Amino acid sequence: MKVYNSIKRAIDFLMAILLLALLSGWLILMMLTYWLLGEHPIFFKSWRSGKNKAPFWMLKFRTLSTDEKKPLHERRFLMGNFLRKTNLDELPQLWNVLKGEMSLIGPRPLPVEYTSLLSEEQSKRYEVKPGITGWAQVNDRHSISWQKKFELDNDYIRNVSFGFDLLILLKTIVLLLSFRKDNSLVEEKFKGN
């Protein structure tokens, strides 16, 4: 595990550069579409806790209107719906990977306000960098309890390896191609144990 962890940063960095290069045309097209539709700002920033609880701004393409007076389901717009369904709203996090704040694979970064709500066992997630995708994400994260998510995250931390990361990556690709319904807007917030 220690040997793999020492080279994981290099793999993340090289893969992020490769993916950004391959997807640059698509990213530019998405940004132009936002601009043409008058949907500003293009990006959504969320204050998250990373490795060792270090806070950072996690980037996503914005998928909801900026009118916070409306309920979430009324803030949807066409481009945002498409990006949520395809998970393409997560692509800007490749920038977080390049900066070393995130990994391609690891526990999903939680909002900073959740940090004080976690138990000692749940806080083990902060021993590794958070990921764009992870073991809980490929195990139907929207339909499992917070407790189960934390258990899956800890399973990952205990067993992190190149083979495990490859399995998660392959399962992520299968999920992306399945275009499953997005339930993230109805997911309950974590309120502590």
mmCIF file of C-alpha atoms in Angstrom:
data_model
loop_
_atom_site.group_PDB
_atom_site.id
_atom_site.type_symbol
_atom_site.label_atom_id
_atom_site.label_comp_id
_atom_site.label_asym_id
_atom_site.label_seq_id
_atom_site.Cartn_x
_atom_site.Cartn_y
_atom_site.Cartn_z
ATOM 1 C CA MET A 1 0.000 0.000 0.000
ATOM 2 C CA LYS A 2 2.770 2.476 0.912
ATOM 3 C CA VAL A 3 4.536 1.849 -2.405
ATOM 4 C CA TYR A 4 1.321 2.403 -4.344
ATOM 5 C CA ASN A 5 0.452 5.551 -2.374
ATOM 6 C CA SER A 6 3.833 7.024 -3.284
ATOM 7 C CA ILE A 7 3.175 6.610 -7.022
ATOM 8 C CA LYS A 8 -0.569 7.320 -6.919
ATOM 9 C CA ARG A 9 0.000 11.095 -7.040
ATOM 10 C CA ALA A 10 2.058 10.708 -10.230
ATOM 11 C CA ILE A 11 -0.636 8.512 -11.796
ATOM 12 C CA ASP A 12 -3.338 11.039 -10.814
ATOM 13 C CA PHE A 13 -1.364 13.942 -12.244
ATOM 14 C CA LEU A 14 -0.588 12.230 -15.567
ATOM 15 C CA MET A 15 -4.147 10.898 -15.966
ATOM 16 C CA ALA A 16 -5.653 14.332 -15.194
ATOM 17 C CA ILE A 17 -3.450 15.968 -17.845
ATOM 18 C CA LEU A 18 -4.321 13.247 -20.363
ATOM 19 C CA LEU A 19 -8.063 13.494 -19.658
ATOM 20 C CA LEU A 20 -8.042 17.300 -19.817
ATOM 21 C CA ALA A 21 -6.221 17.142 -23.163
ATOM 22 C CA LEU A 22 -8.621 14.518 -24.564
ATOM 23 C CA LEU A 23 -11.702 16.316 -23.273
ATOM 24 C CA SER A 24 -10.575 19.910 -23.916
ATOM 25 C CA GLY A 25 -12.844 20.303 -26.961
ATOM 26 C CA TRP A 26 -15.824 18.981 -25.015
ATOM 27 C CA LEU A 27 -15.061 21.251 -22.040
ATOM 28 C CA ILE A 28 -14.834 24.306 -24.298
ATOM 29 C CA LEU A 29 -18.119 23.341 -25.989
ATOM 30 C CA MET A 30 -19.839 23.048 -22.601
ATOM 31 C CA MET A 31 -18.523 26.435 -21.476
ATOM 32 C CA LEU A 32 -19.693 28.037 -24.753
ATOM 33 C CA THR A 33 -23.124 26.460 -24.298
ATOM 34 C CA TYR A 34 -23.409 27.959 -20.817
ATOM 35 C CA TRP A 35 -22.412 31.333 -22.228
ATOM 36 C CA LEU A 36 -24.891 31.132 -25.132
ATOM 37 C CA LEU A 37 -27.718 30.097 -22.800
ATOM 38 C CA GLY A 38 -26.883 32.995 -20.470
ATOM 39 C CA GLU A 39 -26.272 30.606 -17.579
ATOM 40 C CA HIS A 40 -23.697 32.332 -15.399
ATOM 41 C CA PRO A 41 -21.572 31.569 -13.506
ATOM 42 C CA ILE A 42 -20.410 28.448 -15.334
ATOM 43 C CA PHE A 43 -18.745 26.842 -12.322
ATOM 44 C CA PHE A 44 -20.006 25.952 -8.862
ATOM 45 C CA LYS A 45 -17.502 25.989 -5.996
ATOM 46 C CA SER A 46 -18.068 24.063 -2.791
ATOM 47 C CA TRP A 47 -15.892 24.306 0.342
ATOM 48 C CA ARG A 48 -14.838 20.699 1.098
ATOM 49 C CA SER A 49 -12.515 18.867 3.488
ATOM 50 C CA GLY A 50 -9.579 17.031 1.938
ATOM 51 C CA LYS A 51 -6.712 14.936 3.238
ATOM 52 C CA ASN A 52 -5.908 15.694 6.894
ATOM 53 C CA LYS A 53 -9.108 17.814 6.932
ATOM 54 C CA ALA A 54 -7.471 20.530 4.824
ATOM 55 C CA PRO A 55 -10.237 22.662 3.275
ATOM 56 C CA PHE A 56 -10.305 23.374 -0.471
ATOM 57 C CA TRP A 57 -12.688 24.656 -3.142
ATOM 58 C CA MET A 58 -14.090 21.712 -5.116
ATOM 59 C CA LEU A 59 -15.146 22.673 -8.649
ATOM 60 C CA LYS A 60 -18.123 21.446 -10.649
ATOM 61 C CA PHE A 61 -20.096 22.733 -13.598
ATOM 62 C CA ARG A 62 -23.101 24.561 -12.130
ATOM 63 C CA THR A 63 -26.244 22.467 -12.589
ATOM 64 C CA LEU A 64 -28.831 24.598 -10.765
ATOM 65 C CA SER A 65 -29.998 28.175 -11.295
ATOM 66 C CA THR A 66 -28.564 30.727 -8.893
ATOM 67 C CA ASP A 67 -32.009 31.651 -7.480
ATOM 68 C CA GLU A 68 -31.611 30.183 -3.983
ATOM 69 C CA LYS A 69 -35.120 31.311 -2.961
ATOM 70 C CA LYS A 70 -36.616 28.529 -5.081
ATOM 71 C CA PRO A 71 -36.686 24.854 -3.972
ATOM 72 C CA LEU A 72 -34.010 22.654 -5.570
ATOM 73 C CA HIS A 73 -36.352 20.926 -8.027
ATOM 74 C CA GLU A 74 -37.404 24.337 -9.434
ATOM 75 C CA ARG A 75 -33.808 25.445 -9.929
ATOM 76 C CA ARG A 76 -33.030 22.825 -12.585
ATOM 77 C CA PHE A 77 -32.249 23.882 -16.154
ATOM 78 C CA LEU A 78 -31.741 21.839 -19.329
ATOM 79 C CA MET A 79 -27.930 21.960 -19.477
ATOM 80 C CA GLY A 80 -27.677 21.189 -15.756
ATOM 81 C CA ASN A 81 -30.026 18.214 -16.062
ATOM 82 C CA PHE A 82 -27.894 16.769 -18.877
ATOM 83 C CA LEU A 83 -24.660 17.227 -16.953
ATOM 84 C CA ARG A 84 -26.079 15.651 -13.790
ATOM 85 C CA LYS A 85 -27.453 12.655 -15.678
ATOM 86 C CA THR A 86 -24.118 12.032 -17.412
ATOM 87 C CA ASN A 87 -21.964 13.062 -14.396
ATOM 88 C CA LEU A 88 -20.081 15.435 -16.697
ATOM 89 C CA ASP A 89 -20.617 18.160 -14.101
ATOM 90 C CA GLU A 90 -17.727 16.535 -12.194
ATOM 91 C CA LEU A 91 -15.121 17.116 -14.951
ATOM 92 C CA PRO A 92 -13.774 20.407 -13.517
ATOM 93 C CA GLN A 93 -12.532 18.383 -10.528
ATOM 94 C CA LEU A 94 -9.672 17.278 -12.783
ATOM 95 C CA TRP A 95 -8.272 20.720 -11.919
ATOM 96 C CA ASN A 96 -8.493 19.790 -8.203
ATOM 97 C CA VAL A 97 -6.579 16.594 -9.053
ATOM 98 C CA LEU A 98 -3.873 18.560 -10.875
ATOM 99 C CA LYS A 99 -3.504 20.839 -7.844
ATOM 100 C CA GLY A 100 -3.075 17.807 -5.578
ATOM 101 C CA GLU A 101 -6.251 18.486 -3.564
ATOM 102 C CA MET A 102 -8.038 15.411 -4.889
ATOM 103 C CA SER A 103 -7.294 12.020 -6.406
ATOM 104 C CA LEU A 104 -9.105 10.371 -9.287
ATOM 105 C CA ILE A 105 -10.258 7.662 -6.865
ATOM 106 C CA GLY A 106 -10.991 7.954 -3.152
ATOM 107 C CA PRO A 107 -13.827 8.806 -0.763
ATOM 108 C CA ARG A 108 -15.938 11.671 -2.108
ATOM 109 C CA PRO A 109 -15.032 14.982 -0.418
ATOM 110 C CA LEU A 110 -17.584 16.049 2.167
ATOM 111 C CA PRO A 111 -18.666 19.624 2.917
ATOM 112 C CA VAL A 112 -16.457 21.250 5.565
ATOM 113 C CA GLU A 113 -19.395 21.524 7.973
ATOM 114 C CA TYR A 114 -19.625 17.711 8.124
ATOM 115 C CA THR A 115 -16.098 17.348 9.555
ATOM 116 C CA SER A 116 -17.086 17.912 13.185
ATOM 117 C CA LEU A 117 -20.070 15.531 12.865
ATOM 118 C CA LEU A 118 -18.029 12.430 12.040
ATOM 119 C CA SER A 119 -17.018 9.775 14.548
ATOM 120 C CA GLU A 120 -13.372 8.786 14.977
ATOM 121 C CA GLU A 121 -13.926 5.754 12.716
ATOM 122 C CA GLN A 122 -15.677 7.804 10.039
ATOM 123 C CA SER A 123 -12.905 10.413 10.191
ATOM 124 C CA LYS A 124 -10.407 7.872 8.821
ATOM 125 C CA ARG A 125 -11.548 9.106 5.396
ATOM 126 C CA TYR A 126 -9.250 12.107 5.960
ATOM 127 C CA GLU A 127 -6.174 9.850 5.892
ATOM 128 C CA VAL A 128 -6.345 9.807 2.071
ATOM 129 C CA LYS A 129 -7.137 12.346 -0.613
ATOM 130 C CA PRO A 130 -10.792 12.510 -1.619
ATOM 131 C CA GLY A 131 -11.658 11.289 -5.107
ATOM 132 C CA ILE A 132 -13.779 12.174 -8.115
ATOM 133 C CA THR A 133 -15.156 8.650 -7.873
ATOM 134 C CA GLY A 134 -14.940 6.060 -5.134
ATOM 135 C CA TRP A 135 -16.038 2.719 -3.725
ATOM 136 C CA ALA A 136 -19.289 4.144 -2.267
ATOM 137 C CA GLN A 137 -20.091 5.876 -5.593
ATOM 138 C CA VAL A 138 -19.925 2.644 -7.573
ATOM 139 C CA ASN A 139 -22.027 0.855 -4.951
ATOM 140 C CA ASP A 140 -25.182 2.900 -5.535
ATOM 141 C CA ARG A 141 -24.352 5.793 -3.224
ATOM 142 C CA HIS A 142 -27.742 7.515 -3.713
ATOM 143 C CA SER A 143 -29.737 4.584 -2.343
ATOM 144 C CA ILE A 144 -27.577 3.587 0.639
ATOM 145 C CA SER A 145 -27.399 5.092 4.123
ATOM 146 C CA TRP A 146 -24.686 7.470 5.246
ATOM 147 C CA GLN A 147 -23.456 4.738 7.597
ATOM 148 C CA LYS A 148 -23.039 2.320 4.682
ATOM 149 C CA LYS A 149 -21.209 4.997 2.652
ATOM 150 C CA PHE A 150 -18.758 5.523 5.505
ATOM 151 C CA GLU A 151 -18.235 1.759 5.819
ATOM 152 C CA LEU A 152 -17.480 1.496 2.086
ATOM 153 C CA ASP A 153 -15.095 4.457 2.294
ATOM 154 C CA ASN A 154 -13.226 2.768 5.155
ATOM 155 C CA ASP A 155 -13.127 -0.503 3.190
ATOM 156 C CA TYR A 156 -11.384 1.443 0.439
ATOM 157 C CA ILE A 157 -8.894 3.072 2.822
ATOM 158 C CA ARG A 158 -7.962 -0.310 4.348
ATOM 159 C CA ASN A 159 -7.548 -2.003 0.972
ATOM 160 C CA VAL A 160 -6.281 0.731 -1.337
ATOM 161 C CA SER A 161 -4.224 -0.721 -4.179
ATOM 162 C CA PHE A 162 -3.720 -0.338 -7.912
ATOM 163 C CA GLY A 163 -6.034 -3.309 -8.550
ATOM 164 C CA PHE A 164 -8.784 -1.861 -6.332
ATOM 165 C CA ASP A 165 -8.512 1.540 -8.045
ATOM 166 C CA LEU A 166 -8.711 -0.166 -11.440
ATOM 167 C CA LEU A 167 -11.859 -2.050 -10.366
ATOM 168 C CA ILE A 168 -13.488 1.213 -9.198
ATOM 169 C CA LEU A 169 -12.503 2.925 -12.443
ATOM 170 C CA LEU A 170 -14.055 0.147 -14.551
ATOM 171 C CA LYS A 171 -17.247 0.160 -12.450
ATOM 172 C CA THR A 172 -17.393 3.965 -12.804
ATOM 173 C CA ILE A 173 -17.251 3.680 -16.612
ATOM 174 C CA VAL A 174 -20.074 1.106 -16.570
ATOM 175 C CA LEU A 175 -22.184 3.416 -14.372
ATOM 176 C CA LEU A 176 -21.509 6.434 -16.599
ATOM 177 C CA LEU A 177 -22.638 4.497 -19.663
ATOM 178 C CA SER A 178 -25.827 3.324 -17.908
ATOM 179 C CA PHE A 179 -27.190 6.921 -17.564
ATOM 180 C CA ARG A 180 -28.888 6.091 -14.273
ATOM 181 C CA LYS A 181 -31.371 8.544 -12.801
ATOM 182 C CA ASP A 182 -29.734 11.233 -10.675
ATOM 183 C CA ASN A 183 -31.147 11.338 -7.137
ATOM 184 C CA SER A 184 -28.548 13.657 -5.610
ATOM 185 C CA LEU A 185 -31.008 16.532 -5.145
ATOM 186 C CA VAL A 186 -33.206 14.427 -2.850
ATOM 187 C CA GLU A 187 -30.327 12.912 -0.877
ATOM 188 C CA GLU A 188 -30.591 13.697 2.846
ATOM 189 C CA LYS A 189 -27.849 15.780 4.415
ATOM 190 C CA PHE A 190 -25.673 14.078 7.023
ATOM 191 C CA LYS A 191 -26.726 15.258 10.497
ATOM 192 C CA GLY A 192 -24.288 13.238 12.598
ATOM 193 C CA ASN A 193 -24.593 9.930 14.428
#
